[in-house]
């Protein structure tokens, strides 16, 4: 477009402003794309070759239909253990499988257990936090009943051992695992939580248990959602979900309930990658006649599941590869099975 600025001086500036607007919009689009690439984008983990089959099921609970995916290995053990894996907020069971980089399925192939990936009600779980704003919490969805129903279903359909049912959860799913540990510790053989601490007394409406439960906690010191040192849980500064204890206080609480009054054993994991800016230590309470309690501290880690196959978006902090969390979780569960065998309580 051409113009005579002597005849239309204002038109020239309108033309310049239009071009400037296009340029600014282009810059904003480029900046948004760069931000997405740097902080939100992630690559899906490669799917290994499985020997078993991922299946899907439903469980009716009153008027509500609950859905779940589950993996059954070809070489299923007799009276196999059952591992229930609970996803984080706004996620799903199959996404939890992906976030674990499919490693629980691979371990199931090797060890013959069943893995179940339930879906939360409207993508959330009814955990213990009074401040939780989502509908699963507000409507009082019976997620403890869901767990009991799944244990019965897999006992009936596949001969799974109800006394060898384990629970693992990430973020909101970890808070559901805390509910199980607090309300029905005698019904789970062991539990693992990733990226969540126990709610403080003023934010917790679950009863405190009278018995301990084997518990593995995995937490990053630079978690931007669940503060490692305790405090308010927010989604990057929005949606306050109340306060939580520090990860050390959480582990110490469960250690006390389990009957420990001495100092834990602390060990540092050997570094796998000297160029990575994270390192891991284990804080462990363990005795032959008491539930084992472990805290894996991922120094420099974020709100992520540590392993080397799937890297969470950078917005959530570092995904450390200095420890393989899915493998550590199964090894922890397997130790509890061995401890029960040694004590002669299997199947009780």
CSV table of C-alpha atoms in Angstrom, one decimal:
chain,number,residue,atom,x,y,z
A,1,UNK,CA,0.0,0.0,0.0
A,2,UNK,CA,1.3,3.4,-0.9
A,3,UNK,CA,0.3,6.8,0.4
A,4,UNK,CA,1.2,10.5,0.1
A,5,UNK,CA,2.2,11.5,3.7
A,6,UNK,CA,1.6,15.2,2.7
A,7,UNK,CA,-2.0,14.3,2.0
A,8,UNK,CA,-2.6,11.8,4.7
A,9,UNK,CA,0.0,12.0,7.5
A,10,UNK,CA,-2.2,10.1,10.0
A,11,UNK,CA,-2.5,7.2,7.5
A,12,UNK,CA,1.2,6.7,7.6
A,13,UNK,CA,1.2,6.2,11.4
A,14,UNK,CA,-1.8,3.8,11.1
A,15,UNK,CA,0.1,1.8,8.6
A,16,UNK,CA,3.2,1.7,10.9
A,17,UNK,CA,1.1,0.8,13.9
A,18,UNK,CA,-0.5,-2.1,12.0
A,19,UNK,CA,2.9,-3.5,11.1
A,20,UNK,CA,4.1,-3.0,14.7
A,21,UNK,CA,1.1,-4.9,16.0
A,22,UNK,CA,1.8,-7.8,13.6
A,23,UNK,CA,5.5,-7.8,14.8
A,24,UNK,CA,4.6,-7.8,18.5
A,25,UNK,CA,2.1,-10.6,18.0
A,26,UNK,CA,4.7,-12.6,16.1
A,27,UNK,CA,7.2,-12.1,18.9
A,28,UNK,CA,4.6,-13.2,21.5
A,29,UNK,CA,3.8,-16.3,19.5
A,30,UNK,CA,7.5,-17.1,19.2
A,31,UNK,CA,8.1,-16.5,22.9
A,32,UNK,CA,5.1,-18.6,23.9
A,33,UNK,CA,6.4,-21.5,21.7
A,34,UNK,CA,9.8,-21.1,23.2
A,35,UNK,CA,8.3,-21.2,26.7
A,36,UNK,CA,6.3,-24.3,25.9
A,37,UNK,CA,9.3,-26.0,24.5
A,38,UNK,CA,11.5,-25.1,27.5
A,39,UNK,CA,9.0,-25.6,30.4
A,40,UNK,CA,5.9,-27.6,29.3
A,41,UNK,CA,7.0,-29.9,26.5
A,42,UNK,CA,8.0,-33.5,27.2
A,43,UNK,CA,8.8,-36.5,25.1
A,44,UNK,CA,6.7,-39.6,25.7
A,45,UNK,CA,8.8,-42.5,26.9
A,46,UNK,CA,9.5,-45.3,24.5
A,47,UNK,CA,7.2,-48.3,25.0
A,48,UNK,CA,9.2,-51.5,25.7
A,49,UNK,CA,8.1,-54.8,24.3
A,50,UNK,CA,5.6,-56.3,26.7
A,51,UNK,CA,4.9,-60.0,27.2
A,52,UNK,CA,1.5,-59.4,28.9
A,53,UNK,CA,-1.5,-57.4,28.1
A,54,UNK,CA,-3.0,-54.0,29.2
A,55,UNK,CA,-6.7,-54.4,29.8
A,56,UNK,CA,-9.5,-52.1,31.0
A,57,UNK,CA,-12.2,-52.7,33.4
A,58,UNK,CA,-15.1,-51.0,35.3
A,59,UNK,CA,-16.3,-51.2,38.9
A,60,UNK,CA,-19.8,-50.0,39.8
A,61,UNK,CA,-20.0,-48.3,43.2
A,62,UNK,CA,-23.6,-47.3,43.8
A,63,UNK,CA,-24.5,-44.9,41.0
A,64,UNK,CA,-20.9,-44.2,40.0
A,65,UNK,CA,-19.0,-46.3,37.5
A,66,UNK,CA,-15.2,-46.3,38.2
A,67,UNK,CA,-12.8,-47.2,35.5
A,68,UNK,CA,-9.3,-48.6,35.6
A,69,UNK,CA,-6.6,-50.1,33.4
A,70,UNK,CA,-4.5,-53.1,34.5
A,71,UNK,CA,-1.5,-55.1,33.3
A,72,UNK,CA,-1.4,-58.9,33.7
A,73,UNK,CA,1.9,-60.6,32.9
A,74,UNK,CA,2.0,-63.9,30.9
A,75,UNK,CA,3.9,-65.6,33.7
A,76,UNK,CA,1.5,-64.7,36.5
A,77,UNK,CA,2.7,-66.0,39.9
A,78,UNK,CA,0.4,-68.1,42.0
A,79,UNK,CA,-1.6,-65.9,44.3
A,80,UNK,CA,0.2,-62.9,42.9
A,81,UNK,CA,0.9,-59.6,44.6
A,82,UNK,CA,-1.2,-56.6,43.5
A,83,UNK,CA,0.2,-53.1,43.0
A,84,UNK,CA,-2.3,-50.2,42.7
A,85,UNK,CA,-0.8,-47.1,41.1
A,86,UNK,CA,-2.6,-43.8,41.6
A,87,UNK,CA,-2.0,-40.8,39.3
A,88,UNK,CA,-1.6,-37.1,40.1
A,89,UNK,CA,-4.2,-34.3,39.7
A,90,UNK,CA,-5.8,-33.8,36.3
A,91,UNK,CA,-4.3,-37.1,35.1
A,92,UNK,CA,-5.5,-40.7,34.5
A,93,UNK,CA,-4.4,-44.2,35.2
A,94,UNK,CA,-2.9,-44.7,31.8
A,95,UNK,CA,-1.0,-41.4,32.1
A,96,UNK,CA,0.4,-42.7,35.4
A,97,UNK,CA,1.6,-45.8,33.6
A,98,UNK,CA,3.4,-43.4,31.2
A,99,UNK,CA,4.8,-41.3,34.0
A,100,UNK,CA,6.3,-44.4,35.5
A,101,UNK,CA,7.9,-45.1,32.0
A,102,UNK,CA,6.1,-48.4,31.9
A,103,UNK,CA,8.6,-49.8,34.3
A,104,UNK,CA,6.1,-51.4,36.7
A,105,UNK,CA,4.7,-53.4,33.8
A,106,UNK,CA,8.2,-54.6,33.0
A,107,UNK,CA,8.8,-55.5,36.6
A,108,UNK,CA,5.5,-57.4,36.6
A,109,UNK,CA,6.7,-59.4,33.6
A,110,UNK,CA,9.8,-60.3,35.6
A,111,UNK,CA,8.1,-61.0,39.0
A,112,UNK,CA,4.6,-62.1,38.1
A,113,UNK,CA,2.5,-59.5,39.9
A,114,UNK,CA,-0.5,-57.5,38.6
A,115,UNK,CA,-0.5,-53.7,38.2
A,116,UNK,CA,-3.7,-51.7,38.4
A,117,UNK,CA,-4.0,-48.1,37.2
A,118,UNK,CA,-7.3,-46.7,38.5
A,119,UNK,CA,-8.8,-43.4,37.3
A,120,UNK,CA,-9.7,-40.8,39.8
A,121,UNK,CA,-13.2,-39.3,39.9
A,122,UNK,CA,-13.1,-36.4,37.4
A,123,UNK,CA,-9.3,-36.9,37.4
A,124,UNK,CA,-8.8,-36.4,41.1
A,125,UNK,CA,-8.8,-38.4,44.3
A,126,UNK,CA,-10.6,-37.8,47.6
A,127,UNK,CA,-7.6,-37.4,49.9
A,128,UNK,CA,-7.3,-36.3,53.5
A,129,UNK,CA,-6.8,-32.5,52.8
A,130,UNK,CA,-9.6,-30.3,54.1
A,131,UNK,CA,-8.6,-27.6,51.7
A,132,UNK,CA,-8.7,-29.7,48.5
A,133,UNK,CA,-11.1,-28.0,46.1
A,134,UNK,CA,-12.0,-30.6,43.6
A,135,UNK,CA,-15.2,-32.6,43.3
A,136,UNK,CA,-13.8,-35.9,44.4
A,137,UNK,CA,-13.1,-34.3,47.8
A,138,UNK,CA,-16.2,-32.1,48.0
A,139,UNK,CA,-18.6,-35.0,47.1
A,140,UNK,CA,-16.9,-37.4,49.4
A,141,UNK,CA,-16.1,-40.0,46.7
A,142,UNK,CA,-15.4,-43.3,48.4
A,143,UNK,CA,-11.9,-44.0,47.1
A,144,UNK,CA,-11.1,-46.3,50.0
A,145,UNK,CA,-14.1,-48.4,48.9
A,146,UNK,CA,-12.7,-48.4,45.4
A,147,UNK,CA,-9.4,-49.8,46.7
A,148,UNK,CA,-11.2,-52.5,48.6
A,149,UNK,CA,-13.4,-53.3,45.6
A,150,UNK,CA,-10.3,-53.6,43.4
A,151,UNK,CA,-8.6,-55.9,45.8
A,152,UNK,CA,-11.6,-58.2,45.9
A,153,UNK,CA,-12.0,-58.1,42.1
A,154,UNK,CA,-8.5,-59.2,41.4
A,155,UNK,CA,-8.6,-61.8,44.2
A,156,UNK,CA,-11.7,-63.3,42.6
A,157,UNK,CA,-10.6,-63.0,38.9
A,158,UNK,CA,-6.9,-63.7,39.1
A,159,UNK,CA,-6.3,-65.2,42.5
A,160,UNK,CA,-4.4,-62.1,43.7
A,161,UNK,CA,-3.3,-62.3,47.4
A,162,UNK,CA,-5.4,-59.8,49.3
A,163,UNK,CA,-2.7,-59.7,52.0
A,164,UNK,CA,-0.1,-58.7,49.4
A,165,UNK,CA,-1.9,-55.6,48.0
A,166,UNK,CA,0.4,-52.6,47.7
A,167,UNK,CA,-0.3,-48.9,46.9
A,168,UNK,CA,1.9,-46.3,45.1
A,169,UNK,CA,0.8,-42.8,44.3
A,170,UNK,CA,2.2,-39.6,42.8
A,171,UNK,CA,1.1,-36.1,44.0
A,172,UNK,CA,-2.7,-36.2,44.5
A,173,UNK,CA,-2.4,-39.9,44.2
A,174,UNK,CA,0.2,-40.0,46.9
A,175,UNK,CA,-2.2,-38.1,49.2
A,176,UNK,CA,-4.8,-40.9,48.6
A,177,UNK,CA,-2.1,-43.4,49.6
A,178,UNK,CA,-1.7,-41.4,52.8
A,179,UNK,CA,-5.4,-41.9,53.4
A,180,UNK,CA,-5.0,-45.6,53.0
A,181,UNK,CA,-2.0,-45.7,55.3
A,182,UNK,CA,-3.9,-43.7,58.0
A,183,UNK,CA,-7.4,-45.4,57.7
A,184,UNK,CA,-6.7,-49.0,56.6
A,185,UNK,CA,-3.0,-49.7,57.4
A,186,UNK,CA,-3.9,-53.4,58.1
A,187,UNK,CA,-5.3,-53.8,54.6
A,188,UNK,CA,-2.2,-52.8,52.6
A,189,UNK,CA,1.0,-54.7,52.7
A,190,UNK,CA,3.1,-51.6,51.9
A,191,UNK,CA,2.8,-48.1,50.4
A,192,UNK,CA,5.0,-45.7,48.4
A,193,UNK,CA,4.4,-41.9,48.0
A,194,UNK,CA,6.1,-39.6,45.5
A,195,UNK,CA,6.0,-35.8,45.6
A,196,UNK,CA,3.7,-35.3,48.6
A,197,UNK,CA,3.9,-34.8,52.4
A,198,UNK,CA,1.4,-35.6,55.1
A,199,UNK,CA,-1.1,-32.8,55.7
A,200,UNK,CA,-0.8,-30.7,58.9
A,201,UNK,CA,-3.3,-31.4,61.7
A,202,UNK,CA,-5.4,-28.4,60.7
A,203,UNK,CA,-5.6,-29.6,57.1
A,204,UNK,CA,-6.2,-33.3,57.8
A,205,UNK,CA,-9.5,-34.9,58.4
A,206,UNK,CA,-8.3,-38.6,58.4
A,207,UNK,CA,-7.9,-40.4,61.7
A,208,UNK,CA,-4.4,-41.0,63.0
A,209,UNK,CA,-3.6,-44.8,62.9
A,210,UNK,CA,-2.8,-47.0,65.8
A,211,UNK,CA,-0.5,-49.2,63.8
A,212,UNK,CA,2.3,-48.7,61.4
A,213,UNK,CA,2.6,-49.5,57.7
A,214,UNK,CA,5.7,-50.1,55.6
A,215,UNK,CA,6.2,-46.8,53.7
A,216,UNK,CA,8.6,-45.5,51.1
A,217,UNK,CA,8.7,-41.7,50.5
A,218,UNK,CA,10.3,-40.2,47.5
A,219,UNK,CA,10.7,-36.4,47.4
A,220,UNK,CA,12.7,-33.7,45.6
A,221,UNK,CA,14.2,-30.9,47.7
A,222,UNK,CA,13.3,-28.3,44.9
A,223,UNK,CA,9.7,-29.4,44.5
A,224,UNK,CA,7.8,-26.3,43.3
A,225,UNK,CA,4.4,-27.7,44.3
A,226,UNK,CA,4.8,-29.8,47.5
A,227,UNK,CA,7.4,-27.8,49.5
A,228,UNK,CA,10.1,-30.2,50.9
A,229,UNK,CA,10.4,-28.2,54.1
A,230,UNK,CA,6.6,-28.0,54.6
A,231,UNK,CA,4.1,-25.2,54.1
A,232,UNK,CA,1.3,-24.4,51.6
A,233,UNK,CA,0.8,-26.7,48.6
A,234,UNK,CA,-0.2,-24.7,45.5
A,235,UNK,CA,-0.2,-25.3,41.8
A,236,UNK,CA,2.6,-22.8,40.9
A,237,UNK,CA,1.1,-20.2,43.3
A,238,UNK,CA,-2.5,-20.9,42.5
A,239,UNK,CA,-5.2,-23.1,44.1
A,240,UNK,CA,-4.0,-23.4,47.7
A,241,UNK,CA,-4.6,-26.9,48.9
A,242,UNK,CA,-3.6,-26.3,52.5
A,243,UNK,CA,-0.4,-26.9,54.4
A,244,UNK,CA,1.7,-30.0,54.8
A,245,UNK,CA,4.4,-31.2,57.1
A,246,UNK,CA,8.0,-31.3,55.9
A,247,UNK,CA,9.1,-34.5,54.2
A,248,UNK,CA,11.4,-35.3,57.2
A,249,UNK,CA,8.5,-34.7,59.7
A,250,UNK,CA,6.3,-36.9,57.6
A,251,UNK,CA,8.8,-39.8,57.6
A,252,UNK,CA,9.5,-39.4,61.3
A,253,UNK,CA,5.7,-39.5,62.0
A,254,UNK,CA,5.3,-42.8,60.3
A,255,UNK,CA,8.5,-44.1,61.9
A,256,UNK,CA,7.2,-43.3,65.4
A,257,UNK,CA,3.9,-45.0,64.6
A,258,UNK,CA,5.8,-48.0,63.5
A,259,UNK,CA,7.6,-48.1,66.9
A,260,UNK,CA,11.0,-46.6,66.2
A,261,UNK,CA,12.5,-44.2,68.7
A,262,UNK,CA,16.2,-44.3,67.6
A,263,UNK,CA,18.1,-42.5,64.8
A,264,UNK,CA,17.7,-43.7,61.3
A,265,UNK,CA,20.4,-45.1,59.1
A,266,UNK,CA,21.5,-42.6,56.4
A,267,UNK,CA,23.3,-43.5,53.2
A,268,UNK,CA,24.2,-41.7,50.0
A,269,UNK,CA,23.5,-43.3,46.6
A,270,UNK,CA,26.5,-43.7,44.3
A,271,UNK,CA,26.3,-41.1,41.6
A,272,UNK,CA,25.3,-42.4,38.2
A,273,UNK,CA,26.0,-39.3,36.2
A,274,UNK,CA,28.6,-36.9,37.4
A,275,UNK,CA,27.3,-34.1,35.1
A,276,UNK,CA,23.8,-34.2,36.7
A,277,UNK,CA,23.1,-31.6,39.3
A,278,UNK,CA,21.2,-34.0,41.6
A,279,UNK,CA,22.1,-36.6,44.2
A,280,UNK,CA,20.1,-39.0,46.4
A,281,UNK,CA,20.3,-40.2,50.0
A,282,UNK,CA,18.2,-42.8,51.8
A,283,UNK,CA,17.0,-42.2,55.4
A,284,UNK,CA,15.9,-45.6,56.7
A,285,UNK,CA,14.2,-47.0,59.8
A,286,UNK,CA,14.2,-50.8,59.6
A,287,UNK,CA,14.0,-53.7,62.1
A,288,UNK,CA,12.9,-57.3,61.6
A,289,UNK,CA,9.8,-57.0,63.7
A,290,UNK,CA,8.6,-53.6,62.6
A,291,UNK,CA,7.3,-51.9,59.4
A,292,UNK,CA,10.1,-50.5,57.3
A,293,UNK,CA,10.1,-46.7,56.7
A,294,UNK,CA,12.3,-45.1,54.1
A,295,UNK,CA,12.7,-41.6,52.8
A,296,UNK,CA,14.5,-41.1,49.5
A,297,UNK,CA,15.7,-37.5,49.4
A,298,UNK,CA,16.4,-36.3,45.8
A,299,UNK,CA,18.6,-33.3,46.3
A,300,UNK,CA,17.9,-30.8,43.5
A,301,UNK,CA,14.9,-32.9,42.3
A,302,UNK,CA,11.5,-31.4,41.5
A,303,UNK,CA,7.8,-32.5,41.5
A,304,UNK,CA,8.8,-35.5,39.4
A,305,UNK,CA,9.2,-39.3,39.4
A,306,UNK,CA,13.0,-40.0,39.3
A,307,UNK,CA,14.1,-42.3,36.6
A,308,UNK,CA,16.0,-42.1,33.3
A,309,UNK,CA,13.3,-42.9,30.7
A,310,UNK,CA,10.8,-40.1,31.1
A,311,UNK,CA,11.6,-36.5,31.8
A,312,UNK,CA,8.8,-34.3,33.3
A,313,UNK,CA,8.3,-30.8,31.8
A,314,UNK,CA,10.9,-28.4,33.2
A,315,UNK,CA,8.2,-26.4,34.9
A,316,UNK,CA,8.0,-29.2,37.5
A,317,UNK,CA,11.7,-29.1,38.3
A,318,UNK,CA,14.5,-31.5,37.6
A,319,UNK,CA,13.7,-35.2,36.9
A,320,UNK,CA,16.7,-36.9,38.4
A,321,UNK,CA,18.1,-40.1,36.9
A,322,UNK,CA,20.3,-40.7,40.0
A,323,UNK,CA,17.7,-43.2,41.3
A,324,UNK,CA,15.2,-45.4,39.5
A,325,UNK,CA,12.0,-44.8,41.5
A,326,UNK,CA,9.8,-47.5,40.0
A,327,UNK,CA,12.5,-50.1,40.6
A,328,UNK,CA,13.2,-48.9,44.2
A,329,UNK,CA,9.4,-49.0,44.9
A,330,UNK,CA,9.1,-52.6,43.8
A,331,UNK,CA,12.3,-53.6,45.7
A,332,UNK,CA,10.8,-52.0,48.8
A,333,UNK,CA,7.5,-53.9,48.3
A,334,UNK,CA,9.4,-57.2,47.7
A,335,UNK,CA,11.3,-56.7,50.9
A,336,UNK,CA,8.0,-56.5,52.8
A,337,UNK,CA,6.9,-59.7,51.2
A,338,UNK,CA,10.2,-61.4,52.3
A,339,UNK,CA,9.9,-60.0,55.8
A,340,UNK,CA,6.4,-61.4,56.1
A,341,UNK,CA,7.6,-64.8,54.9
A,342,UNK,CA,10.4,-64.7,57.5
A,343,UNK,CA,7.9,-63.8,60.2
A,344,UNK,CA,5.5,-66.5,59.0
A,345,UNK,CA,2.6,-64.1,58.5
A,346,UNK,CA,2.0,-64.5,54.7
A,347,UNK,CA,-1.6,-65.1,54.0
A,348,UNK,CA,-2.8,-64.2,57.5
